[in-house]
mmCIF file of C-alpha atoms in Angstrom:
data_model
loop_
_atom_site.group_PDB
_atom_site.id
_atom_site.type_symbol
_atom_site.label_atom_id
_atom_site.label_comp_id
_atom_site.label_asym_id
_atom_site.label_seq_id
_atom_site.Cartn_x
_atom_site.Cartn_y
_atom_site.Cartn_z
ATOM 1 C CA MET A 213 2.704 -53.067 -98.357
ATOM 2 C CA SER A 214 5.720 -51.353 -99.259
ATOM 3 C CA ALA A 215 7.248 -51.565 -95.103
ATOM 4 C CA ILE A 216 5.666 -52.055 -91.751
ATOM 5 C CA ALA A 217 5.887 -49.172 -89.252
ATOM 6 C CA ILE A 218 6.149 -49.889 -85.586
ATOM 7 C CA PHE A 219 6.009 -47.372 -82.746
ATOM 8 C CA ASP A 220 6.398 -46.510 -79.332
ATOM 9 C CA ILE A 221 4.086 -44.491 -77.401
ATOM 10 C CA ASP A 222 5.410 -42.745 -74.365
ATOM 11 C CA GLY A 223 7.836 -39.862 -75.916
ATOM 12 C CA VAL A 224 6.573 -40.635 -79.426
ATOM 13 C CA ILE A 225 3.321 -40.527 -79.914
ATOM 14 C CA ARG A 226 2.611 -38.685 -76.336
ATOM 15 C CA ASP A 227 4.339 -36.568 -74.470
ATOM 16 C CA VAL A 228 5.200 -38.063 -70.844
ATOM 17 C CA GLY A 229 7.082 -35.654 -69.505
ATOM 18 C CA ASN A 230 4.502 -34.138 -67.069
ATOM 19 C CA SER A 231 2.829 -37.596 -66.564
ATOM 20 C CA TYR A 232 4.875 -40.320 -66.265
ATOM 21 C CA ARG A 233 8.042 -39.031 -65.572
ATOM 22 C CA ARG A 234 5.974 -36.282 -63.282
ATOM 23 C CA ALA A 235 4.586 -39.964 -61.506
ATOM 24 C CA LEU A 236 8.045 -40.918 -61.044
ATOM 25 C CA ALA A 237 9.250 -38.299 -59.223
ATOM 26 C CA ASP A 238 6.080 -38.224 -57.338
ATOM 27 C CA THR A 239 6.679 -41.723 -56.376
ATOM 28 C CA VAL A 240 10.546 -41.135 -55.784
ATOM 29 C CA SER A 241 10.159 -38.658 -53.355
ATOM 30 C CA ALA A 242 7.241 -40.235 -51.318
ATOM 31 C CA PHE A 243 8.882 -43.435 -50.748
ATOM 32 C CA THR A 244 11.921 -41.609 -49.592
ATOM 33 C CA ASN A 245 10.247 -39.292 -47.191
ATOM 34 C CA GLY A 246 10.946 -35.899 -49.271
ATOM 35 C CA ALA A 247 14.526 -36.503 -48.904
ATOM 36 C CA TYR A 248 14.887 -36.964 -52.693
ATOM 37 C CA ARG A 249 13.377 -35.998 -55.842
ATOM 38 C CA PRO A 250 14.647 -36.971 -59.310
ATOM 39 C CA SER A 251 15.495 -34.627 -61.679
ATOM 40 C CA ALA A 252 14.551 -34.938 -65.723
ATOM 41 C CA ILE A 253 18.273 -35.370 -65.936
ATOM 42 C CA GLU A 254 19.066 -37.953 -63.268
ATOM 43 C CA ILE A 255 15.705 -40.098 -65.004
ATOM 44 C CA ASP A 256 17.387 -39.738 -68.333
ATOM 45 C CA LYS A 257 20.663 -41.102 -67.123
ATOM 46 C CA LEU A 258 18.730 -44.086 -65.511
ATOM 47 C CA LYS A 259 16.577 -44.970 -68.792
ATOM 48 C CA GLY A 260 19.845 -44.534 -70.715
ATOM 49 C CA GLU A 261 21.418 -47.810 -69.318
ATOM 50 C CA GLY A 262 19.144 -49.561 -71.303
ATOM 51 C CA ILE A 263 17.021 -51.597 -69.123
ATOM 52 C CA TRP A 264 14.772 -49.534 -67.363
ATOM 53 C CA ASN A 265 12.271 -49.208 -69.880
ATOM 54 C CA ASN A 266 9.197 -50.079 -67.193
ATOM 55 C CA ASP A 267 8.554 -46.789 -64.674
ATOM 56 C CA TRP A 268 7.632 -49.233 -61.353
ATOM 57 C CA GLU A 269 10.871 -50.405 -61.652
ATOM 58 C CA GLY A 270 12.710 -47.409 -62.797
ATOM 59 C CA SER A 271 11.055 -45.856 -59.495
ATOM 60 C CA GLN A 272 11.860 -48.641 -57.293
ATOM 61 C CA GLU A 273 15.497 -48.053 -58.650
ATOM 62 C CA LEU A 274 15.717 -44.459 -57.962
ATOM 63 C CA ILE A 275 14.409 -45.309 -54.051
ATOM 64 C CA TYR A 276 16.560 -47.981 -53.527
ATOM 65 C CA ARG A 277 19.600 -46.109 -55.072
ATOM 66 C CA TYR A 278 18.878 -42.461 -52.850
ATOM 67 C CA PHE A 279 18.962 -45.555 -49.695
ATOM 68 C CA GLU A 280 21.966 -47.043 -50.388
ATOM 69 C CA SER A 281 23.845 -43.813 -50.749
ATOM 70 C CA GLN A 282 22.630 -42.817 -47.369
ATOM 71 C CA GLY A 283 24.841 -46.224 -46.566
ATOM 72 C CA GLN A 284 21.782 -48.573 -46.400
ATOM 73 C CA SER A 285 21.503 -51.941 -47.911
ATOM 74 C CA ARG A 286 18.980 -53.108 -50.080
ATOM 75 C CA SER A 287 18.177 -56.280 -48.244
ATOM 76 C CA GLU A 288 17.892 -53.571 -44.908
ATOM 77 C CA LEU A 289 15.081 -52.060 -46.930
ATOM 78 C CA LYS A 290 12.061 -54.147 -47.627
ATOM 79 C CA LEU A 291 10.423 -51.991 -49.945
ATOM 80 C CA ASP A 292 6.903 -53.153 -51.477
ATOM 81 C CA TYR A 293 7.088 -52.884 -55.174
ATOM 82 C CA GLU A 294 3.050 -53.571 -55.431
ATOM 83 C CA GLU A 295 2.715 -50.446 -52.954
ATOM 84 C CA ILE A 296 5.193 -48.557 -55.144
ATOM 85 C CA VAL A 297 2.964 -49.386 -58.072
ATOM 86 C CA ALA A 298 0.039 -48.356 -56.660
ATOM 87 C CA TYR A 299 1.066 -44.911 -55.457
ATOM 88 C CA PHE A 300 2.190 -44.533 -58.998
ATOM 89 C CA GLN A 301 -0.948 -45.480 -60.663
ATOM 90 C CA THR A 302 -2.554 -42.822 -57.852
ATOM 91 C CA LYS A 303 -0.871 -40.207 -59.711
ATOM 92 C CA TYR A 304 -0.584 -41.080 -63.269
ATOM 93 C CA ARG A 305 -4.009 -42.408 -63.611
ATOM 94 C CA GLY A 306 -5.654 -40.914 -60.858
ATOM 95 C CA THR A 307 -8.083 -41.614 -57.713
ATOM 96 C CA ASP A 308 -10.982 -42.435 -59.771
ATOM 97 C CA PRO A 309 -10.625 -46.133 -61.217
ATOM 98 C CA VAL A 310 -13.230 -45.516 -63.648
ATOM 99 C CA ASN A 311 -13.240 -42.207 -64.769
ATOM 100 C CA TRP A 312 -9.262 -41.894 -65.075
ATOM 101 C CA ASN A 313 -8.677 -38.007 -63.496
ATOM 102 C CA GLY A 314 -4.870 -38.197 -63.284
ATOM 103 C CA TYR A 315 -1.738 -36.509 -65.060
ATOM 104 C CA ILE A 316 -3.044 -39.060 -68.192
ATOM 105 C CA CYS A 317 -5.745 -36.697 -68.745
ATOM 106 C CA ASP A 318 -3.157 -33.906 -69.829
ATOM 107 C CA GLU A 319 -0.938 -35.320 -71.532
ATOM 108 C CA PRO A 320 0.367 -33.712 -75.231
ATOM 109 C CA LEU A 321 -0.393 -35.518 -78.658
ATOM 110 C CA LEU A 322 2.793 -35.682 -80.383
ATOM 111 C CA ALA A 323 1.275 -37.035 -84.019
ATOM 112 C CA SER A 324 -2.774 -37.094 -85.622
ATOM 113 C CA LEU A 325 -4.738 -39.040 -87.302
ATOM 114 C CA ASP A 326 -3.878 -37.589 -90.170
ATOM 115 C CA TYR A 327 -0.742 -38.747 -90.112
ATOM 116 C CA PHE A 328 -1.411 -42.638 -89.695
ATOM 117 C CA HIS A 329 -3.950 -42.219 -92.430
ATOM 118 C CA THR A 330 -1.257 -41.028 -94.939
ATOM 119 C CA LEU A 331 1.246 -43.529 -93.593
ATOM 120 C CA THR A 332 -1.609 -46.006 -94.850
ATOM 121 C CA ALA A 333 -2.212 -44.243 -98.199
ATOM 122 C CA ALA A 334 1.301 -45.051 -99.024
ATOM 123 C CA ARG A 335 0.611 -48.756 -98.173
ATOM 124 C CA ILE A 336 3.132 -48.467 -94.906
ATOM 125 C CA SER A 337 0.941 -50.870 -92.106
ATOM 126 C CA TRP A 338 1.338 -49.352 -88.758
ATOM 127 C CA GLY A 339 1.186 -50.482 -85.373
ATOM 128 C CA PHE A 340 2.323 -49.910 -81.941
ATOM 129 C CA PHE A 341 4.931 -51.810 -78.908
ATOM 130 C CA SER A 342 5.354 -49.963 -75.556
ATOM 131 C CA GLY A 343 5.530 -50.874 -72.350
ATOM 132 C CA ALA A 344 3.112 -48.724 -71.173
ATOM 133 C CA THR A 345 -0.195 -51.262 -69.582
ATOM 134 C CA SER A 346 -2.797 -51.788 -72.069
ATOM 135 C CA GLY A 347 -5.201 -49.683 -70.566
ATOM 136 C CA SER A 348 -2.865 -46.661 -70.917
ATOM 137 C CA ALA A 349 -1.685 -47.285 -74.311
ATOM 138 C CA SER A 350 -5.642 -48.281 -75.240
ATOM 139 C CA TYR A 351 -6.096 -44.810 -73.539
ATOM 140 C CA VAL A 352 -3.954 -42.431 -75.711
ATOM 141 C CA LEU A 353 -4.430 -44.498 -79.095
ATOM 142 C CA GLU A 354 -8.148 -45.002 -79.406
ATOM 143 C CA ARG A 355 -9.909 -42.161 -76.913
ATOM 144 C CA ARG A 356 -7.767 -39.754 -77.940
ATOM 145 C CA LEU A 357 -5.906 -39.932 -81.218
ATOM 146 C CA GLY A 358 -9.070 -41.845 -82.572
ATOM 147 C CA LEU A 359 -7.795 -45.206 -84.442
ATOM 148 C CA SER A 360 -9.755 -48.003 -84.668
ATOM 149 C CA ALA A 361 -8.304 -51.149 -82.251
ATOM 150 C CA PRO A 362 -4.863 -50.613 -83.703
ATOM 151 C CA VAL A 363 -2.299 -53.561 -84.029
ATOM 152 C CA LEU A 364 -0.898 -53.299 -80.492
ATOM 153 C CA VAL A 365 1.071 -54.909 -77.683
ATOM 154 C CA ALA A 366 2.044 -53.463 -74.056
ATOM 155 C CA MET A 367 3.096 -54.516 -71.339
ATOM 156 C CA GLU A 368 1.188 -57.440 -70.387
ATOM 157 C CA ASP A 369 1.521 -58.898 -73.320
ATOM 158 C CA ALA A 370 4.899 -59.384 -73.816
ATOM 159 C CA PRO A 371 8.573 -59.119 -71.872
ATOM 160 C CA GLY A 372 9.752 -56.040 -71.612
ATOM 161 C CA LYS A 373 12.526 -54.251 -73.496
ATOM 162 C CA PRO A 374 14.826 -54.714 -75.038
ATOM 163 C CA ASP A 375 13.605 -58.319 -75.234
ATOM 164 C CA PRO A 376 12.809 -57.598 -78.998
ATOM 165 C CA THR A 377 9.628 -60.451 -78.630
ATOM 166 C CA GLY A 378 6.677 -58.202 -78.221
ATOM 167 C CA LEU A 379 7.912 -56.195 -81.262
ATOM 168 C CA LEU A 380 8.315 -59.519 -83.251
ATOM 169 C CA MET A 381 4.448 -60.314 -82.213
ATOM 170 C CA VAL A 382 3.628 -56.863 -83.557
ATOM 171 C CA VAL A 383 5.229 -57.687 -87.135
ATOM 172 C CA GLU A 384 3.660 -61.249 -86.752
ATOM 173 C CA ARG A 385 0.167 -60.191 -86.295
ATOM 174 C CA LEU A 386 0.313 -57.374 -89.251
ATOM 175 C CA GLY A 387 1.672 -59.411 -91.722
ATOM 176 C CA THR A 388 -1.644 -61.889 -90.641
ATOM 177 C CA ILE A 389 -3.601 -58.640 -91.101
ATOM 178 C CA PHE A 390 -2.281 -57.319 -94.886
ATOM 179 C CA GLU A 391 -0.357 -60.240 -96.087
ATOM 180 C CA SER A 392 3.379 -61.873 -95.676
ATOM 181 C CA ALA A 393 5.447 -59.901 -93.791
ATOM 182 C CA ARG A 394 8.673 -62.148 -95.678
ATOM 183 C CA ASN A 395 11.119 -59.358 -97.002
ATOM 184 C CA GLN A 396 9.656 -56.655 -95.735
ATOM 185 C CA SER A 397 11.774 -53.835 -94.003
ATOM 186 C CA ILE A 398 10.010 -53.202 -90.319
ATOM 187 C CA VAL A 399 11.047 -49.906 -88.699
ATOM 188 C CA TYR A 400 10.919 -49.092 -85.168
ATOM 189 C CA VAL A 401 10.542 -45.931 -83.567
ATOM 190 C CA GLY A 402 11.557 -45.093 -80.226
ATOM 191 C CA ASP A 403 13.164 -42.194 -77.678
ATOM 192 C CA THR A 404 15.218 -45.044 -76.098
ATOM 193 C CA VAL A 405 18.305 -46.578 -75.350
ATOM 194 C CA ALA A 406 15.945 -49.443 -74.707
ATOM 195 C CA ASP A 407 14.037 -49.209 -78.263
ATOM 196 C CA MET A 408 17.093 -48.972 -80.477
ATOM 197 C CA HIS A 409 18.404 -52.228 -78.630
ATOM 198 C CA THR A 410 15.131 -53.730 -79.067
ATOM 199 C CA ILE A 411 15.520 -53.295 -82.722
ATOM 200 C CA VAL A 412 19.102 -54.602 -82.884
ATOM 201 C CA ASN A 413 18.161 -57.603 -80.808
ATOM 202 C CA ALA A 414 15.479 -58.168 -83.073
ATOM 203 C CA ARG A 415 17.700 -58.781 -86.195
ATOM 204 C CA THR A 416 19.395 -61.848 -84.180
ATOM 205 C CA LYS A 417 15.852 -63.667 -83.848
ATOM 206 C CA PRO A 418 15.776 -66.921 -86.105
ATOM 207 C CA ALA A 419 12.089 -65.641 -87.589
ATOM 208 C CA ALA A 420 13.902 -62.561 -88.480
ATOM 209 C CA ILE A 421 16.308 -63.981 -90.244
ATOM 210 C CA SER A 422 14.610 -66.889 -91.663
ATOM 211 C CA HIS A 423 11.810 -64.159 -93.350
ATOM 212 C CA HIS A 424 14.746 -61.995 -95.013
ATOM 213 C CA GLN A 425 13.821 -58.802 -92.498
ATOM 214 C CA LYS A 426 15.491 -55.686 -92.463
ATOM 215 C CA PHE A 427 15.169 -54.024 -89.178
ATOM 216 C CA ILE A 428 15.855 -50.375 -88.765
ATOM 217 C CA GLY A 429 15.936 -48.354 -86.160
ATOM 218 C CA VAL A 430 14.969 -45.253 -85.849
ATOM 219 C CA GLY A 431 15.059 -42.343 -82.483
ATOM 220 C CA VAL A 432 13.026 -39.753 -81.953
ATOM 221 C CA LEU A 433 13.986 -36.891 -79.673
ATOM 222 C CA PRO A 434 11.057 -37.046 -76.366
ATOM 223 C CA PRO A 435 9.779 -33.407 -76.057
ATOM 224 C CA HIS A 436 11.631 -32.889 -72.748
ATOM 225 C CA ILE A 437 14.648 -33.085 -74.347
ATOM 226 C CA LEU A 438 13.872 -30.619 -77.324
ATOM 227 C CA ALA A 439 13.062 -27.898 -74.787
ATOM 228 C CA ASP A 440 16.663 -28.220 -73.123
ATOM 229 C CA ARG A 441 18.664 -27.765 -76.372
ATOM 230 C CA SER A 442 22.154 -28.335 -73.984
ATOM 231 C CA GLN A 443 21.063 -31.916 -73.651
ATOM 232 C CA ILE A 444 20.396 -32.288 -77.243
ATOM 233 C CA ASP A 445 23.593 -33.318 -78.591
ATOM 234 C CA SER A 446 24.113 -36.060 -76.348
ATOM 235 C CA TYR A 447 20.723 -37.149 -76.273
ATOM 236 C CA ARG A 448 20.731 -37.739 -79.937
ATOM 237 C CA HIS A 449 24.486 -39.433 -79.733
ATOM 238 C CA SER A 450 22.926 -42.333 -77.594
ATOM 239 C CA LEU A 451 20.770 -43.369 -79.891
ATOM 240 C CA LEU A 452 22.260 -43.229 -82.748
ATOM 241 C CA THR A 453 25.229 -45.507 -80.988
ATOM 242 C CA SER A 454 22.669 -47.577 -79.568
ATOM 243 C CA GLY A 455 21.677 -48.886 -83.041
ATOM 244 C CA ALA A 456 19.335 -45.953 -84.608
ATOM 245 C CA ALA A 457 20.294 -45.118 -88.028
ATOM 246 C CA ILE A 458 18.556 -41.637 -87.749
ATOM 247 C CA VAL A 459 17.023 -39.150 -85.040
ATOM 248 C CA LEU A 460 14.749 -37.569 -85.603
ATOM 249 C CA ASP A 461 12.996 -33.918 -83.259
ATOM 250 C CA THR A 462 9.450 -35.728 -83.952
ATOM 251 C CA VAL A 463 7.563 -38.484 -85.069
ATOM 252 C CA THR A 464 5.618 -36.981 -87.900
ATOM 253 C CA GLU A 465 9.289 -35.803 -89.663
ATOM 254 C CA LEU A 466 8.707 -39.667 -90.581
ATOM 255 C CA THR A 467 7.516 -39.499 -93.846
ATOM 256 C CA PRO A 468 6.743 -42.183 -96.324
ATOM 257 C CA ALA A 469 9.151 -41.140 -98.722
ATOM 258 C CA LEU A 470 12.024 -40.872 -95.746
ATOM 259 C CA ILE A 471 11.004 -44.418 -94.834
ATOM 260 C CA ASP A 472 11.264 -45.291 -98.200
ATOM 261 C CA SER A 473 14.916 -44.214 -98.664
ATOM 262 C CA LEU A 474 15.827 -45.806 -95.259
#
């Protein structure tokens, strides 16, 4: 094993521009009685703050901010977070709890099974650390991509980003499965400022220091940014200044040769 590659999922492995982000905008619109629907740029600006990786919490925050702009205080609103989550899920997963029929069913994939086979053939072990729920993450990794029981740390398993606990959990599990993870380079691939802050924070943890591990952040431009040329340069800059060593247009550009050069 020459390196460890760990991937975020949303915006990296699957395009969530018309699913998670759409559900977020739907939710904010519903809870502001149709008065405010955030644009893609406004959602990016929120995520650029580096602390809103959880889209349920992001939805709630934008609802709060809208009403604050109308002169109301948060204490007046009495928002029910569980109600916000439930509504969001009816849009994202759908109305059938068994056979999902929401936006998740139509998410375009940004990587293939062959891509991960290529990494394995190059002796690069890989896994996933995502802020998505385990159900949502497993749906895309196993049911859509066809991966068999991949190493995954999801929302329910660790604190949210930019806390690096979940990232280090993936490193530990991969090291246990294959061989010692000491002295290995760990590449974390993500599309948000929070992802890059996560890799920066991982470098300061005692386990990373004692194992002499090198943590490298790789940014990926999400599809909705690639579709808007006017946003590419600023988005790339925000990832680089937040800790990315390099920013790619697509995850599959991260070849074994590029990992080796990093």
